[in-house]
């Protein structure tokens, strides 16, 4: 009879634990990046009254006789299903659409989260707005990234206001058409700004003059300071079908006051010569003046793209994502943080859009995946289970009382 009493006690205790989990889920219904949990019960060890007997020639076998001793918690599972996205329009708010986790560092170890409420601190680091942990990723050097693996993971820093040095122009490419109907001596002109090593702009004018050869043009450069004679002209020849064939001359060399000597290669390989209007224009030009970082954007792969005052855009950093073979094995650390455990597997670090990590939604946060309808239903079932187990205890108590009353 005492077995029923202890079974009822185990039922009360474990239904209370289940209610604790349900209560925590409901409390976190509005916690960004929160993943709901569930409790699974399993029966406790059973006491065997009689073992099983094998069949004999003259009679069949018998089944074992066992009495269960209640229930216990089999598992408390974290359900890593996707939560809905809430648009915030804040540049540094990020949400993962997929299986990945953001990687944070406290300076000594890595932790993981689905909550992407990030901000920029006074030093320019991208940090978790709640606890200041720094977001991990890879930093670019002049727009070029290192190998993106866990060995060179670092703090993501966005140095707003940082200057980018000027770069001298060393190549200008042209596209368009030179009119094949032009007569000898006909001239067409186009201009483009080029930069010296100090970032000063100079207007470079290129003049195209038709020669006596029906498929040849002479080009000359003017407008640049201290042009080196002989480097400021050349020729362009075309095939009889109007496509580019060859060019001579250059590179154009000049030197502005106080600046390094400049050398610019002119690329006419995309020009054509058809009996059509003149349309030659610059198609590509490098070089720029000095600029400072004014703002930035973050794309769906986590790349931070800086926008500079000189009109240049350049990749600054990239936010890393991690996946685990068993995300349910991660340990909750509080503050929306998770840590790897012996059963989570090692973090597989990489960029968004690769390795099943999912994509990043900038300007959004992932909402909790708690389903209130399901939680309230589970609450009712749990309450009834608790109530029923309490009835087992009170009924067993009454039976024990009757047993005591046998001796009056």
JSON list of C-alpha atoms in Angstrom, two decimals, residues 136-336:
[
{"chain": "A", "resi": 136, "resn": "UNK", "atom": "CA", "xyz": [32.83, 37.69, -32.95]},
{"chain": "A", "resi": 137, "resn": "UNK", "atom": "CA", "xyz": [33.70, 37.56, -36.63]},
{"chain": "A", "resi": 138, "resn": "UNK", "atom": "CA", "xyz": [36.49, 38.53, -39.02]},
{"chain": "A", "resi": 139, "resn": "UNK", "atom": "CA", "xyz": [37.99, 41.92, -39.77]},
{"chain": "A", "resi": 140, "resn": "UNK", "atom": "CA", "xyz": [38.95, 42.93, -43.31]},
{"chain": "A", "resi": 141, "resn": "UNK", "atom": "CA", "xyz": [42.13, 44.72, -44.30]},
{"chain": "A", "resi": 142, "resn": "UNK", "atom": "CA", "xyz": [41.53, 47.20, -47.15]},
{"chain": "A", "resi": 143, "resn": "UNK", "atom": "CA", "xyz": [38.40, 45.25, -48.06]},
{"chain": "A", "resi": 144, "resn": "UNK", "atom": "CA", "xyz": [40.14, 41.85, -48.06]},
{"chain": "A", "resi": 145, "resn": "UNK", "atom": "CA", "xyz": [39.27, 39.13, -45.54]},
{"chain": "A", "resi": 146, "resn": "UNK", "atom": "CA", "xyz": [41.58, 36.50, -44.07]},
{"chain": "A", "resi": 147, "resn": "UNK", "atom": "CA", "xyz": [40.66, 32.83, -44.12]},
{"chain": "A", "resi": 148, "resn": "UNK", "atom": "CA", "xyz": [37.38, 32.64, -42.24]},
{"chain": "A", "resi": 149, "resn": "UNK", "atom": "CA", "xyz": [37.84, 29.96, -39.60]},
{"chain": "A", "resi": 150, "resn": "UNK", "atom": "CA", "xyz": [37.82, 29.67, -35.82]},
{"chain": "A", "resi": 151, "resn": "UNK", "atom": "CA", "xyz": [41.56, 30.22, -35.58]},
{"chain": "A", "resi": 152, "resn": "UNK", "atom": "CA", "xyz": [41.38, 33.90, -36.56]},
{"chain": "A", "resi": 153, "resn": "UNK", "atom": "CA", "xyz": [38.03, 34.81, -35.01]},
{"chain": "A", "resi": 154, "resn": "UNK", "atom": "CA", "xyz": [38.18, 38.27, -33.46]},
{"chain": "A", "resi": 155, "resn": "UNK", "atom": "CA", "xyz": [36.07, 41.07, -32.03]},
{"chain": "A", "resi": 156, "resn": "UNK", "atom": "CA", "xyz": [34.00, 42.87, -34.68]},
{"chain": "A", "resi": 157, "resn": "UNK", "atom": "CA", "xyz": [34.83, 46.60, -34.62]},
{"chain": "A", "resi": 158, "resn": "UNK", "atom": "CA", "xyz": [33.20, 49.34, -36.68]},
{"chain": "A", "resi": 159, "resn": "UNK", "atom": "CA", "xyz": [35.38, 52.47, -36.30]},
{"chain": "A", "resi": 160, "resn": "UNK", "atom": "CA", "xyz": [32.94, 55.20, -37.35]},
{"chain": "A", "resi": 161, "resn": "UNK", "atom": "CA", "xyz": [34.94, 58.32, -38.28]},
{"chain": "A", "resi": 162, "resn": "UNK", "atom": "CA", "xyz": [38.11, 56.39, -39.12]},
{"chain": "A", "resi": 163, "resn": "UNK", "atom": "CA", "xyz": [39.93, 57.84, -42.13]},
{"chain": "A", "resi": 164, "resn": "UNK", "atom": "CA", "xyz": [40.77, 55.89, -45.26]},
{"chain": "A", "resi": 165, "resn": "UNK", "atom": "CA", "xyz": [43.88, 57.21, -47.06]},
{"chain": "A", "resi": 166, "resn": "UNK", "atom": "CA", "xyz": [43.78, 58.58, -50.57]},
{"chain": "A", "resi": 167, "resn": "UNK", "atom": "CA", "xyz": [44.72, 56.32, -53.45]},
{"chain": "A", "resi": 168, "resn": "UNK", "atom": "CA", "xyz": [46.22, 57.51, -56.72]},
{"chain": "A", "resi": 169, "resn": "UNK", "atom": "CA", "xyz": [44.47, 56.57, -59.95]},
{"chain": "A", "resi": 170, "resn": "UNK", "atom": "CA", "xyz": [46.50, 54.10, -61.99]},
{"chain": "A", "resi": 171, "resn": "UNK", "atom": "CA", "xyz": [43.89, 52.78, -64.42]},
{"chain": "A", "resi": 172, "resn": "UNK", "atom": "CA", "xyz": [41.02, 54.21, -66.45]},
{"chain": "A", "resi": 173, "resn": "UNK", "atom": "CA", "xyz": [38.97, 52.05, -68.80]},
{"chain": "A", "resi": 174, "resn": "UNK", "atom": "CA", "xyz": [36.70, 53.33, -71.54]},
{"chain": "A", "resi": 175, "resn": "UNK", "atom": "CA", "xyz": [33.71, 51.88, -73.31]},
{"chain": "A", "resi": 176, "resn": "UNK", "atom": "CA", "xyz": [31.41, 52.99, -76.11]},
{"chain": "A", "resi": 177, "resn": "UNK", "atom": "CA", "xyz": [31.67, 53.64, -79.83]},
{"chain": "A", "resi": 178, "resn": "UNK", "atom": "CA", "xyz": [33.86, 55.77, -82.13]},
{"chain": "A", "resi": 179, "resn": "UNK", "atom": "CA", "xyz": [31.89, 56.74, -85.23]},
{"chain": "A", "resi": 180, "resn": "UNK", "atom": "CA", "xyz": [33.23, 54.91, -88.29]},
{"chain": "A", "resi": 181, "resn": "UNK", "atom": "CA", "xyz": [31.67, 57.61, -90.51]},
{"chain": "A", "resi": 182, "resn": "UNK", "atom": "CA", "xyz": [34.09, 60.25, -89.16]},
{"chain": "A", "resi": 183, "resn": "UNK", "atom": "CA", "xyz": [36.41, 61.93, -91.66]},
{"chain": "A", "resi": 184, "resn": "UNK", "atom": "CA", "xyz": [40.15, 62.36, -91.23]},
{"chain": "A", "resi": 185, "resn": "UNK", "atom": "CA", "xyz": [40.80, 65.04, -88.61]},
{"chain": "A", "resi": 186, "resn": "UNK", "atom": "CA", "xyz": [37.41, 64.73, -86.90]},
{"chain": "A", "resi": 187, "resn": "UNK", "atom": "CA", "xyz": [37.75, 65.06, -83.14]},
{"chain": "A", "resi": 188, "resn": "UNK", "atom": "CA", "xyz": [35.80, 63.73, -80.17]},
{"chain": "A", "resi": 189, "resn": "UNK", "atom": "CA", "xyz": [36.55, 64.58, -76.53]},
{"chain": "A", "resi": 190, "resn": "UNK", "atom": "CA", "xyz": [35.80, 63.03, -73.15]},
{"chain": "A", "resi": 191, "resn": "UNK", "atom": "CA", "xyz": [36.93, 64.00, -69.64]},
{"chain": "A", "resi": 192, "resn": "UNK", "atom": "CA", "xyz": [37.25, 62.23, -66.31]},
{"chain": "A", "resi": 193, "resn": "UNK", "atom": "CA", "xyz": [38.60, 63.15, -62.85]},
{"chain": "A", "resi": 194, "resn": "UNK", "atom": "CA", "xyz": [41.72, 61.27, -61.76]},
{"chain": "A", "resi": 195, "resn": "UNK", "atom": "CA", "xyz": [43.50, 61.45, -58.38]},
{"chain": "A", "resi": 196, "resn": "UNK", "atom": "CA", "xyz": [47.13, 61.94, -57.42]},
{"chain": "A", "resi": 197, "resn": "UNK", "atom": "CA", "xyz": [48.77, 60.36, -54.35]},
{"chain": "A", "resi": 198, "resn": "UNK", "atom": "CA", "xyz": [47.47, 63.19, -52.12]},
{"chain": "A", "resi": 199, "resn": "UNK", "atom": "CA", "xyz": [43.91, 62.61, -53.22]},
{"chain": "A", "resi": 200, "resn": "UNK", "atom": "CA", "xyz": [43.63, 65.78, -55.31]},
{"chain": "A", "resi": 201, "resn": "UNK", "atom": "CA", "xyz": [41.38, 65.50, -58.35]},
{"chain": "A", "resi": 202, "resn": "UNK", "atom": "CA", "xyz": [42.66, 66.48, -61.80]},
{"chain": "A", "resi": 203, "resn": "UNK", "atom": "CA", "xyz": [40.46, 66.65, -64.89]},
{"chain": "A", "resi": 204, "resn": "UNK", "atom": "CA", "xyz": [42.03, 64.42, -67.55]},
{"chain": "A", "resi": 205, "resn": "UNK", "atom": "CA", "xyz": [40.80, 65.11, -71.07]},
{"chain": "A", "resi": 206, "resn": "UNK", "atom": "CA", "xyz": [41.21, 62.44, -73.75]},
{"chain": "A", "resi": 207, "resn": "UNK", "atom": "CA", "xyz": [40.86, 63.58, -77.37]},
{"chain": "A", "resi": 208, "resn": "UNK", "atom": "CA", "xyz": [40.16, 61.04, -80.13]},
{"chain": "A", "resi": 209, "resn": "UNK", "atom": "CA", "xyz": [41.20, 62.15, -83.64]},
{"chain": "A", "resi": 210, "resn": "UNK", "atom": "CA", "xyz": [40.45, 60.19, -86.81]},
{"chain": "A", "resi": 211, "resn": "UNK", "atom": "CA", "xyz": [43.60, 59.45, -88.85]},
{"chain": "A", "resi": 212, "resn": "UNK", "atom": "CA", "xyz": [44.01, 58.77, -92.54]},
{"chain": "A", "resi": 213, "resn": "UNK", "atom": "CA", "xyz": [43.75, 55.06, -91.83]},
{"chain": "A", "resi": 214, "resn": "UNK", "atom": "CA", "xyz": [40.00, 54.25, -91.90]},
{"chain": "A", "resi": 215, "resn": "UNK", "atom": "CA", "xyz": [40.36, 51.88, -88.92]},
{"chain": "A", "resi": 216, "resn": "UNK", "atom": "CA", "xyz": [42.72, 53.97, -86.76]},
{"chain": "A", "resi": 217, "resn": "UNK", "atom": "CA", "xyz": [42.30, 56.78, -84.23]},
{"chain": "A", "resi": 218, "resn": "UNK", "atom": "CA", "xyz": [44.89, 58.84, -82.40]},
{"chain": "A", "resi": 219, "resn": "UNK", "atom": "CA", "xyz": [44.34, 59.58, -78.75]},
{"chain": "A", "resi": 220, "resn": "UNK", "atom": "CA", "xyz": [45.97, 62.39, -76.78]},
{"chain": "A", "resi": 221, "resn": "UNK", "atom": "CA", "xyz": [45.76, 63.41, -73.12]},
{"chain": "A", "resi": 222, "resn": "UNK", "atom": "CA", "xyz": [45.67, 66.95, -71.75]},
{"chain": "A", "resi": 223, "resn": "UNK", "atom": "CA", "xyz": [44.76, 68.77, -68.55]},
{"chain": "A", "resi": 224, "resn": "UNK", "atom": "CA", "xyz": [47.22, 67.00, -66.23]},
{"chain": "A", "resi": 225, "resn": "UNK", "atom": "CA", "xyz": [50.10, 68.85, -64.56]},
{"chain": "A", "resi": 226, "resn": "UNK", "atom": "CA", "xyz": [53.65, 68.21, -65.73]},
{"chain": "A", "resi": 227, "resn": "UNK", "atom": "CA", "xyz": [52.77, 65.60, -68.35]},
{"chain": "A", "resi": 228, "resn": "UNK", "atom": "CA", "xyz": [55.78, 63.55, -69.41]},
{"chain": "A", "resi": 229, "resn": "UNK", "atom": "CA", "xyz": [56.25, 64.04, -73.17]},
{"chain": "A", "resi": 230, "resn": "UNK", "atom": "CA", "xyz": [55.71, 60.92, -75.23]},
{"chain": "A", "resi": 231, "resn": "UNK", "atom": "CA", "xyz": [53.41, 59.29, -72.66]},
{"chain": "A", "resi": 232, "resn": "UNK", "atom": "CA", "xyz": [50.43, 61.47, -73.53]},
{"chain": "A", "resi": 233, "resn": "UNK", "atom": "CA", "xyz": [49.43, 60.00, -76.89]},
{"chain": "A", "resi": 234, "resn": "UNK", "atom": "CA", "xyz": [49.01, 56.79, -78.83]},
{"chain": "A", "resi": 235, "resn": "UNK", "atom": "CA", "xyz": [46.79, 55.06, -81.38]},
{"chain": "A", "resi": 236, "resn": "UNK", "atom": "CA", "xyz": [43.81, 52.71, -81.42]},
{"chain": "A", "resi": 237, "resn": "UNK", "atom": "CA", "xyz": [43.13, 50.35, -84.31]},
{"chain": "A", "resi": 238, "resn": "UNK", "atom": "CA", "xyz": [39.99, 48.37, -85.07]},
{"chain": "A", "resi": 239, "resn": "UNK", "atom": "CA", "xyz": [39.24, 45.34, -87.22]},
{"chain": "A", "resi": 240, "resn": "UNK", "atom": "CA", "xyz": [37.22, 45.65, -90.42]},
{"chain": "A", "resi": 241, "resn": "UNK", "atom": "CA", "xyz": [34.26, 44.29, -88.44]},
{"chain": "A", "resi": 242, "resn": "UNK", "atom": "CA", "xyz": [34.42, 47.23, -86.01]},
{"chain": "A", "resi": 243, "resn": "UNK", "atom": "CA", "xyz": [35.86, 45.47, -82.96]},
{"chain": "A", "resi": 244, "resn": "UNK", "atom": "CA", "xyz": [38.94, 46.53, -81.01]},
{"chain": "A", "resi": 245, "resn": "UNK", "atom": "CA", "xyz": [42.24, 45.25, -82.35]},
{"chain": "A", "resi": 246, "resn": "UNK", "atom": "CA", "xyz": [45.15, 47.01, -80.60]},
{"chain": "A", "resi": 247, "resn": "UNK", "atom": "CA", "xyz": [46.35, 50.19, -78.92]},
{"chain": "A", "resi": 248, "resn": "UNK", "atom": "CA", "xyz": [49.72, 51.89, -78.56]},
{"chain": "A", "resi": 249, "resn": "UNK", "atom": "CA", "xyz": [51.12, 54.56, -76.25]},
{"chain": "A", "resi": 250, "resn": "UNK", "atom": "CA", "xyz": [51.03, 55.23, -72.55]},
{"chain": "A", "resi": 251, "resn": "UNK", "atom": "CA", "xyz": [50.92, 54.75, -69.70]},
{"chain": "A", "resi": 252, "resn": "UNK", "atom": "CA", "xyz": [50.23, 58.43, -69.08]},
{"chain": "A", "resi": 253, "resn": "UNK", "atom": "CA", "xyz": [52.72, 59.93, -66.62]},
{"chain": "A", "resi": 254, "resn": "UNK", "atom": "CA", "xyz": [52.45, 63.20, -64.71]},
{"chain": "A", "resi": 255, "resn": "UNK", "atom": "CA", "xyz": [53.38, 64.72, -61.36]},
{"chain": "A", "resi": 256, "resn": "UNK", "atom": "CA", "xyz": [51.33, 67.19, -59.33]},
{"chain": "A", "resi": 257, "resn": "UNK", "atom": "CA", "xyz": [53.07, 69.55, -56.90]},
{"chain": "A", "resi": 258, "resn": "UNK", "atom": "CA", "xyz": [53.95, 67.80, -53.64]},
{"chain": "A", "resi": 259, "resn": "UNK", "atom": "CA", "xyz": [52.62, 64.43, -54.80]},
{"chain": "A", "resi": 260, "resn": "UNK", "atom": "CA", "xyz": [54.30, 61.27, -56.00]},
{"chain": "A", "resi": 261, "resn": "UNK", "atom": "CA", "xyz": [54.73, 60.72, -59.73]},
{"chain": "A", "resi": 262, "resn": "UNK", "atom": "CA", "xyz": [51.59, 59.18, -61.21]},
{"chain": "A", "resi": 263, "resn": "UNK", "atom": "CA", "xyz": [51.25, 56.61, -63.96]},
{"chain": "A", "resi": 264, "resn": "UNK", "atom": "CA", "xyz": [47.86, 55.85, -65.48]},
{"chain": "A", "resi": 265, "resn": "UNK", "atom": "CA", "xyz": [47.13, 53.01, -67.87]},
{"chain": "A", "resi": 266, "resn": "UNK", "atom": "CA", "xyz": [44.35, 53.82, -70.35]},
{"chain": "A", "resi": 267, "resn": "UNK", "atom": "CA", "xyz": [42.36, 50.75, -71.40]},
{"chain": "A", "resi": 268, "resn": "UNK", "atom": "CA", "xyz": [40.50, 51.14, -74.71]},
{"chain": "A", "resi": 269, "resn": "UNK", "atom": "CA", "xyz": [39.84, 47.41, -75.14]},
{"chain": "A", "resi": 270, "resn": "UNK", "atom": "CA", "xyz": [36.06, 47.79, -74.87]},
{"chain": "A", "resi": 271, "resn": "UNK", "atom": "CA", "xyz": [35.72, 50.43, -77.60]},
{"chain": "A", "resi": 272, "resn": "UNK", "atom": "CA", "xyz": [34.10, 49.69, -80.94]},
{"chain": "A", "resi": 273, "resn": "UNK", "atom": "CA", "xyz": [34.06, 51.45, -84.32]},
{"chain": "A", "resi": 274, "resn": "UNK", "atom": "CA", "xyz": [30.72, 51.21, -86.02]},
{"chain": "A", "resi": 275, "resn": "UNK", "atom": "CA", "xyz": [28.80, 53.61, -88.23]},
{"chain": "A", "resi": 276, "resn": "UNK", "atom": "CA", "xyz": [26.89, 54.95, -85.27]},
{"chain": "A", "resi": 277, "resn": "UNK", "atom": "CA", "xyz": [26.97, 57.93, -82.91]},
{"chain": "A", "resi": 278, "resn": "UNK", "atom": "CA", "xyz": [29.98, 58.70, -80.74]},
{"chain": "A", "resi": 279, "resn": "UNK", "atom": "CA", "xyz": [29.34, 57.32, -77.22]},
{"chain": "A", "resi": 280, "resn": "UNK", "atom": "CA", "xyz": [32.79, 56.96, -75.63]},
{"chain": "A", "resi": 281, "resn": "UNK", "atom": "CA", "xyz": [32.79, 57.40, -71.85]},
{"chain": "A", "resi": 282, "resn": "UNK", "atom": "CA", "xyz": [34.68, 56.20, -68.80]},
{"chain": "A", "resi": 283, "resn": "UNK", "atom": "CA", "xyz": [33.52, 52.70, -67.77]},
{"chain": "A", "resi": 284, "resn": "UNK", "atom": "CA", "xyz": [35.90, 52.08, -64.89]},
{"chain": "A", "resi": 285, "resn": "UNK", "atom": "CA", "xyz": [38.31, 54.17, -62.86]},
{"chain": "A", "resi": 286, "resn": "UNK", "atom": "CA", "xyz": [40.15, 53.49, -59.62]},
{"chain": "A", "resi": 287, "resn": "UNK", "atom": "CA", "xyz": [41.64, 55.95, -57.15]},
{"chain": "A", "resi": 288, "resn": "UNK", "atom": "CA", "xyz": [39.88, 58.22, -54.67]},
{"chain": "A", "resi": 289, "resn": "UNK", "atom": "CA", "xyz": [40.45, 61.08, -52.28]},
{"chain": "A", "resi": 290, "resn": "UNK", "atom": "CA", "xyz": [40.80, 60.64, -48.52]},
{"chain": "A", "resi": 291, "resn": "UNK", "atom": "CA", "xyz": [37.53, 59.84, -46.76]},
{"chain": "A", "resi": 292, "resn": "UNK", "atom": "CA", "xyz": [36.17, 58.99, -43.34]},
{"chain": "A", "resi": 293, "resn": "UNK", "atom": "CA", "xyz": [33.70, 56.30, -42.35]},
{"chain": "A", "resi": 294, "resn": "UNK", "atom": "CA", "xyz": [30.28, 57.93, -42.02]},
{"chain": "A", "resi": 295, "resn": "UNK", "atom": "CA", "xyz": [27.88, 55.02, -41.76]},
{"chain": "A", "resi": 296, "resn": "UNK", "atom": "CA", "xyz": [27.60, 51.31, -42.47]},
{"chain": "A", "resi": 297, "resn": "UNK", "atom": "CA", "xyz": [25.20, 48.58, -43.48]},
{"chain": "A", "resi": 298, "resn": "UNK", "atom": "CA", "xyz": [25.05, 44.86, -42.70]},
{"chain": "A", "resi": 299, "resn": "UNK", "atom": "CA", "xyz": [23.95, 42.41, -45.39]},
{"chain": "A", "resi": 300, "resn": "UNK", "atom": "CA", "xyz": [22.35, 38.97, -45.22]},
{"chain": "A", "resi": 301, "resn": "UNK", "atom": "CA", "xyz": [25.74, 37.21, -45.01]},
{"chain": "A", "resi": 302, "resn": "UNK", "atom": "CA", "xyz": [26.76, 39.33, -42.01]},
{"chain": "A", "resi": 303, "resn": "UNK", "atom": "CA", "xyz": [29.21, 41.52, -43.93]},
{"chain": "A", "resi": 304, "resn": "UNK", "atom": "CA", "xyz": [29.61, 45.02, -42.51]},
{"chain": "A", "resi": 305, "resn": "UNK", "atom": "CA", "xyz": [29.98, 47.43, -45.44]},
{"chain": "A", "resi": 306, "resn": "UNK", "atom": "CA", "xyz": [31.31, 50.90, -44.62]},
{"chain": "A", "resi": 307, "resn": "UNK", "atom": "CA", "xyz": [30.16, 54.02, -46.47]},
{"chain": "A", "resi": 308, "resn": "UNK", "atom": "CA", "xyz": [32.86, 56.71, -46.61]},
{"chain": "A", "resi": 309, "resn": "UNK", "atom": "CA", "xyz": [32.65, 60.45, -47.14]},
{"chain": "A", "resi": 310, "resn": "UNK", "atom": "CA", "xyz": [34.52, 60.15, -50.45]},
{"chain": "A", "resi": 311, "resn": "UNK", "atom": "CA", "xyz": [31.76, 57.95, -51.87]},
{"chain": "A", "resi": 312, "resn": "UNK", "atom": "CA", "xyz": [33.72, 54.73, -51.43]},
{"chain": "A", "resi": 313, "resn": "UNK", "atom": "CA", "xyz": [32.09, 51.63, -49.99]},
{"chain": "A", "resi": 314, "resn": "UNK", "atom": "CA", "xyz": [34.31, 48.95, -48.50]},
{"chain": "A", "resi": 315, "resn": "UNK", "atom": "CA", "xyz": [33.81, 45.74, -46.56]},
{"chain": "A", "resi": 316, "resn": "UNK", "atom": "CA", "xyz": [34.98, 46.22, -42.97]},
{"chain": "A", "resi": 317, "resn": "UNK", "atom": "CA", "xyz": [34.07, 43.04, -41.12]},
{"chain": "A", "resi": 318, "resn": "UNK", "atom": "CA", "xyz": [31.84, 39.99, -41.15]},
{"chain": "A", "resi": 319, "resn": "UNK", "atom": "CA", "xyz": [29.78, 38.53, -38.31]},
{"chain": "A", "resi": 320, "resn": "UNK", "atom": "CA", "xyz": [30.39, 34.81, -37.69]},
{"chain": "A", "resi": 321, "resn": "UNK", "atom": "CA", "xyz": [27.75, 32.15, -37.08]},
{"chain": "A", "resi": 322, "resn": "UNK", "atom": "CA", "xyz": [28.13, 28.78, -35.36]},
{"chain": "A", "resi": 323, "resn": "UNK", "atom": "CA", "xyz": [26.21, 25.54, -35.67]},
{"chain": "A", "resi": 324, "resn": "UNK", "atom": "CA", "xyz": [26.24, 22.43, -33.49]},
{"chain": "A", "resi": 325, "resn": "UNK", "atom": "CA", "xyz": [25.52, 18.79, -34.28]},
{"chain": "A", "resi": 326, "resn": "UNK", "atom": "CA", "xyz": [23.20, 18.74, -31.25]},
{"chain": "A", "resi": 327, "resn": "UNK", "atom": "CA", "xyz": [21.96, 22.26, -30.37]},
{"chain": "A", "resi": 328, "resn": "UNK", "atom": "CA", "xyz": [19.67, 20.68, -27.77]},
{"chain": "A", "resi": 329, "resn": "UNK", "atom": "CA", "xyz": [22.81, 19.77, -25.82]},
{"chain": "A", "resi": 330, "resn": "UNK", "atom": "CA", "xyz": [23.81, 23.41, -25.27]},
{"chain": "A", "resi": 331, "resn": "UNK", "atom": "CA", "xyz": [23.85, 24.65, -21.68]},
{"chain": "A", "resi": 332, "resn": "UNK", "atom": "CA", "xyz": [21.71, 27.65, -20.78]},
{"chain": "A", "resi": 333, "resn": "UNK", "atom": "CA", "xyz": [23.81, 30.34, -19.07]},
{"chain": "A", "resi": 334, "resn": "UNK", "atom": "CA", "xyz": [21.16, 32.99, -18.48]},
{"chain": "A", "resi": 335, "resn": "UNK", "atom": "CA", "xyz": [20.99, 36.36, -20.28]},
{"chain": "A", "resi": 336, "resn": "UNK", "atom": "CA", "xyz": [19.98, 34.55, -23.50]}
]
